[in-house]
């Protein structure tokens, strides 16, 4: 099985050395490619990747558009969408392959949040429980999906926010996700920058409003 890891970027230059080091073992594998998709960074992200000899393509700004562009350029049988501030657990690809061989067609990982807040373990546990019960995955959980199914569904909806929720909902209509208990580690920088409680309440409100039909465009303006 061949894997394509798609990483959308926008001004992530500070993250890139650590991210590349994290992905080094996967970059060396014959059955795995990593495609970075830049959405118009002005901090030298794309130039840094090109100089390092890595695959980087340009796309219109917007995580959904960038991930769709990366998927279109990919050659793998399975697509894994990875945020620049998220790190995969050991044996991530082996875990995914086992899930797909068991008959799953998509899935995600459990998550832990890095940072010094005492609330992060609880928040991560609640995210994992909610996802396991609802079958909905978020981008921080490193969503993976069979390429043929992703193409059949038309990829991510062209919207500025909640593209991960929208894709999960369409996939859930076909099958429950594989909920891999190995944990990806995602950065808690946004929570720490804007305040843990404020950020949690904002995300809950945004998801509730999305569920009741508020447009992703309106939600994106509030999120920004």
PDB file of N, CA and C in Angstrom, residues 6-21 23 36-49 54 56 61 63 66 82-87 140 186-190 193 223:
ATOM      1  N   UNK A   6      -0.394  14.659   3.006  1.00  0.00           N
ATOM      2  CA  UNK A   6      -0.628  16.004   2.474  1.00  0.00           C
ATOM      3  C   UNK A   6      -0.608  16.988   3.641  1.00  0.00           C
ATOM      4  N   UNK A   7       0.283  17.982   3.550  1.00  0.00           N
ATOM      5  CA  UNK A   7       0.460  18.953   4.631  1.00  0.00           C
ATOM      6  C   UNK A   7       0.160  20.360   4.109  1.00  0.00           C
ATOM      7  N   UNK A   8      -0.975  20.956   4.469  1.00  0.00           N
ATOM      8  CA  UNK A   8      -1.258  22.337   4.066  1.00  0.00           C
ATOM      9  C   UNK A   8      -0.454  23.317   4.925  1.00  0.00           C
ATOM     10  N   UNK A   9       0.042  24.377   4.285  1.00  0.00           N
ATOM     11  CA  UNK A   9       0.892  25.337   4.988  1.00  0.00           C
ATOM     12  C   UNK A   9       0.437  26.762   4.730  1.00  0.00           C
ATOM     13  N   UNK A  10       0.591  27.597   5.733  1.00  0.00           N
ATOM     14  CA  UNK A  10       0.472  29.043   5.556  1.00  0.00           C
ATOM     15  C   UNK A  10       1.302  29.703   6.660  1.00  0.00           C
ATOM     16  N   UNK A  11       2.461  30.211   6.253  1.00  0.00           N
ATOM     17  CA  UNK A  11       3.362  30.892   7.194  1.00  0.00           C
ATOM     18  C   UNK A  11       3.712  30.021   8.399  1.00  0.00           C
ATOM     19  N   UNK A  12       4.292  28.857   8.087  1.00  0.00           N
ATOM     20  CA  UNK A  12       4.674  27.904   9.133  1.00  0.00           C
ATOM     21  C   UNK A  12       6.192  27.709   9.161  1.00  0.00           C
ATOM     22  N   UNK A  13       6.947  28.734   8.768  1.00  0.00           N
ATOM     23  CA  UNK A  13       8.406  28.596   8.656  1.00  0.00           C
ATOM     24  C   UNK A  13       9.045  28.117   9.966  1.00  0.00           C
ATOM     25  N   UNK A  14       8.577  28.610  11.100  1.00  0.00           N
ATOM     26  CA  UNK A  14       9.176  28.210  12.375  1.00  0.00           C
ATOM     27  C   UNK A  14       8.925  26.737  12.688  1.00  0.00           C
ATOM     28  N   UNK A  15       7.825  26.189  12.196  1.00  0.00           N
ATOM     29  CA  UNK A  15       7.479  24.791  12.464  1.00  0.00           C
ATOM     30  C   UNK A  15       8.251  23.811  11.587  1.00  0.00           C
ATOM     31  N   UNK A  16       8.734  24.289  10.442  1.00  0.00           N
ATOM     32  CA  UNK A  16       9.192  23.368   9.409  1.00  0.00           C
ATOM     33  C   UNK A  16      10.423  22.528   9.773  1.00  0.00           C
ATOM     34  N   UNK A  17      11.470  23.080  10.385  1.00  0.00           N
ATOM     35  CA  UNK A  17      12.612  22.210  10.716  1.00  0.00           C
ATOM     36  C   UNK A  17      12.220  21.023  11.588  1.00  0.00           C
ATOM     37  N   UNK A  18      11.413  21.278  12.621  1.00  0.00           N
ATOM     38  CA  UNK A  18      10.965  20.184  13.498  1.00  0.00           C
ATOM     39  C   UNK A  18      10.060  19.224  12.751  1.00  0.00           C
ATOM     40  N   UNK A  19       9.180  19.759  11.898  1.00  0.00           N
ATOM     41  CA  UNK A  19       8.271  18.900  11.139  1.00  0.00           C
ATOM     42  C   UNK A  19       9.035  17.997  10.182  1.00  0.00           C
ATOM     43  N   UNK A  20      10.007  18.563   9.482  1.00  0.00           N
ATOM     44  CA  UNK A  20      10.799  17.764   8.539  1.00  0.00           C
ATOM     45  C   UNK A  20      11.562  16.672   9.269  1.00  0.00           C
ATOM     46  N   UNK A  21      12.141  17.010  10.402  1.00  0.00           N
ATOM     47  CA  UNK A  21      12.857  15.999  11.188  1.00  0.00           C
ATOM     48  C   UNK A  21      11.894  14.894  11.626  1.00  0.00           C
ATOM     49  N   UNK A  23       9.247  13.905  10.082  1.00  0.00           N
ATOM     50  CA  UNK A  23       8.812  13.114   8.927  1.00  0.00           C
ATOM     51  C   UNK A  23       9.969  12.409   8.213  1.00  0.00           C
ATOM     52  N   UNK A  36       3.820  18.970   0.506  1.00  0.00           N
ATOM     53  CA  UNK A  36       3.515  20.211   1.205  1.00  0.00           C
ATOM     54  C   UNK A  36       2.772  21.128   0.234  1.00  0.00           C
ATOM     55  N   UNK A  37       1.701  21.743   0.715  1.00  0.00           N
ATOM     56  CA  UNK A  37       0.891  22.606  -0.138  1.00  0.00           C
ATOM     57  C   UNK A  37       0.845  23.997   0.485  1.00  0.00           C
ATOM     58  N   UNK A  38       1.492  24.950  -0.178  1.00  0.00           N
ATOM     59  CA  UNK A  38       1.594  26.296   0.355  1.00  0.00           C
ATOM     60  C   UNK A  38       0.463  27.170  -0.164  1.00  0.00           C
ATOM     61  N   UNK A  39      -0.167  27.890   0.745  1.00  0.00           N
ATOM     62  CA  UNK A  39      -1.302  28.727   0.383  1.00  0.00           C
ATOM     63  C   UNK A  39      -0.957  30.197   0.240  1.00  0.00           C
ATOM     64  N   UNK A  40       0.313  30.495  -0.089  1.00  0.00           N
ATOM     65  CA  UNK A  40       0.709  31.890  -0.282  1.00  0.00           C
ATOM     66  C   UNK A  40       1.475  32.462   0.891  1.00  0.00           C
ATOM     67  N   UNK A  41       2.315  31.663   1.513  1.00  0.00           N
ATOM     68  CA  UNK A  41       3.102  32.129   2.662  1.00  0.00           C
ATOM     69  C   UNK A  41       4.026  33.272   2.252  1.00  0.00           C
ATOM     70  N   UNK A  42       4.217  34.208   3.171  1.00  0.00           N
ATOM     71  CA  UNK A  42       5.167  35.292   2.921  1.00  0.00           C
ATOM     72  C   UNK A  42       6.318  35.281   3.926  1.00  0.00           C
ATOM     73  N   UNK A  43       6.523  34.130   4.580  1.00  0.00           N
ATOM     74  CA  UNK A  43       7.589  34.018   5.571  1.00  0.00           C
ATOM     75  C   UNK A  43       8.714  33.095   5.112  1.00  0.00           C
ATOM     76  N   UNK A  44       8.707  32.717   3.828  1.00  0.00           N
ATOM     77  CA  UNK A  44       9.769  31.857   3.300  1.00  0.00           C
ATOM     78  C   UNK A  44       9.523  30.373   3.461  1.00  0.00           C
ATOM     79  N   UNK A  45       8.305  29.975   3.832  1.00  0.00           N
ATOM     80  CA  UNK A  45       8.013  28.548   4.028  1.00  0.00           C
ATOM     81  C   UNK A  45       8.279  27.737   2.765  1.00  0.00           C
ATOM     82  N   UNK A  46       7.722  28.174   1.638  1.00  0.00           N
ATOM     83  CA  UNK A  46       7.857  27.423   0.384  1.00  0.00           C
ATOM     84  C   UNK A  46       9.308  27.364  -0.054  1.00  0.00           C
ATOM     85  N   UNK A  47      10.018  28.475   0.069  1.00  0.00           N
ATOM     86  CA  UNK A  47      11.426  28.510  -0.340  1.00  0.00           C
ATOM     87  C   UNK A  47      12.271  27.580   0.524  1.00  0.00           C
ATOM     88  N   UNK A  48      11.977  27.551   1.800  1.00  0.00           N
ATOM     89  CA  UNK A  48      12.715  26.668   2.708  1.00  0.00           C
ATOM     90  C   UNK A  48      12.538  25.206   2.308  1.00  0.00           C
ATOM     91  N   UNK A  49      11.311  24.814   1.993  1.00  0.00           N
ATOM     92  CA  UNK A  49      11.040  23.433   1.602  1.00  0.00           C
ATOM     93  C   UNK A  49      11.699  23.091   0.275  1.00  0.00           C
ATOM     94  N   UNK A  54      12.354  19.126  -0.903  1.00  0.00           N
ATOM     95  CA  UNK A  54      11.073  18.484  -0.633  1.00  0.00           C
ATOM     96  C   UNK A  54      10.021  18.927  -1.645  1.00  0.00           C
ATOM     97  N   UNK A  56       6.902  20.620  -2.765  1.00  0.00           N
ATOM     98  CA  UNK A  56       5.998  21.683  -2.328  1.00  0.00           C
ATOM     99  C   UNK A  56       5.290  22.240  -3.555  1.00  0.00           C
ATOM    100  N   UNK A  61      -5.173  29.992  -1.348  1.00  0.00           N
ATOM    101  CA  UNK A  61      -5.246  29.978   0.109  1.00  0.00           C
ATOM    102  C   UNK A  61      -6.579  29.400   0.577  1.00  0.00           C
ATOM    103  N   UNK A  63      -7.475  26.022   3.616  1.00  0.00           N
ATOM    104  CA  UNK A  63      -7.036  24.655   3.931  1.00  0.00           C
ATOM    105  C   UNK A  63      -7.717  23.622   3.045  1.00  0.00           C
ATOM    106  N   UNK A  66      -6.180  23.808  -0.421  1.00  0.00           N
ATOM    107  CA  UNK A  66      -4.805  23.309  -0.391  1.00  0.00           C
ATOM    108  C   UNK A  66      -4.765  21.789  -0.277  1.00  0.00           C
ATOM    109  N   UNK A  82      -2.309  15.987   7.224  1.00  0.00           N
ATOM    110  CA  UNK A  82      -1.569  16.292   8.451  1.00  0.00           C
ATOM    111  C   UNK A  82      -1.353  17.790   8.581  1.00  0.00           C
ATOM    112  N   UNK A  83      -1.788  18.362   9.702  1.00  0.00           N
ATOM    113  CA  UNK A  83      -1.520  19.772   9.963  1.00  0.00           C
ATOM    114  C   UNK A  83      -0.044  19.967  10.290  1.00  0.00           C
ATOM    115  N   UNK A  84       0.478  21.139   9.972  1.00  0.00           N
ATOM    116  CA  UNK A  84       1.908  21.404  10.162  1.00  0.00           C
ATOM    117  C   UNK A  84       2.321  21.358  11.628  1.00  0.00           C
ATOM    118  N   UNK A  85       1.400  21.594  12.553  1.00  0.00           N
ATOM    119  CA  UNK A  85       1.744  21.579  13.972  1.00  0.00           C
ATOM    120  C   UNK A  85       1.296  20.296  14.666  1.00  0.00           C
ATOM    121  N   UNK A  86       1.070  19.252  13.893  1.00  0.00           N
ATOM    122  CA  UNK A  86       0.663  17.960  14.446  1.00  0.00           C
ATOM    123  C   UNK A  86       1.737  16.918  14.142  1.00  0.00           C
ATOM    124  N   UNK A  87       1.999  16.046  15.089  1.00  0.00           N
ATOM    125  CA  UNK A  87       3.026  15.015  14.941  1.00  0.00           C
ATOM    126  C   UNK A  87       2.387  13.633  15.051  1.00  0.00           C
ATOM    127  N   UNK A 140      -7.121  18.042  13.316  1.00  0.00           N
ATOM    128  CA  UNK A 140      -6.046  17.814  14.279  1.00  0.00           C
ATOM    129  C   UNK A 140      -5.835  16.330  14.565  1.00  0.00           C
ATOM    130  N   UNK A 186      -0.811  17.360  18.887  1.00  0.00           N
ATOM    131  CA  UNK A 186      -1.053  18.630  18.211  1.00  0.00           C
ATOM    132  C   UNK A 186      -0.735  19.784  19.153  1.00  0.00           C
ATOM    133  N   UNK A 187      -0.345  20.888  18.579  1.00  0.00           N
ATOM    134  CA  UNK A 187       0.091  22.026  19.375  1.00  0.00           C
ATOM    135  C   UNK A 187      -1.088  22.714  20.070  1.00  0.00           C
ATOM    136  N   UNK A 188      -0.857  23.120  21.310  1.00  0.00           N
ATOM    137  CA  UNK A 188      -1.862  23.886  22.039  1.00  0.00           C
ATOM    138  C   UNK A 188      -1.656  25.383  21.927  1.00  0.00           C
ATOM    139  N   UNK A 189      -0.899  25.821  20.898  1.00  0.00           N
ATOM    140  CA  UNK A 189      -0.520  27.234  20.815  1.00  0.00           C
ATOM    141  C   UNK A 189      -1.729  28.160  20.696  1.00  0.00           C
ATOM    142  N   UNK A 190      -2.769  27.745  19.944  1.00  0.00           N
ATOM    143  CA  UNK A 190      -3.930  28.625  19.807  1.00  0.00           C
ATOM    144  C   UNK A 190      -4.675  28.765  21.128  1.00  0.00           C
ATOM    145  N   UNK A 193      -2.596  31.045  23.315  1.00  0.00           N
ATOM    146  CA  UNK A 193      -2.553  32.433  22.846  1.00  0.00           C
ATOM    147  C   UNK A 193      -3.828  33.178  23.199  1.00  0.00           C
ATOM    148  N   UNK A 223     -14.252  33.093  13.652  1.00  0.00           N
ATOM    149  CA  UNK A 223     -13.083  32.328  14.061  1.00  0.00           C
ATOM    150  C   UNK A 223     -11.812  33.182  13.928  1.00  0.00           C
TER     151      UNK A 223
END
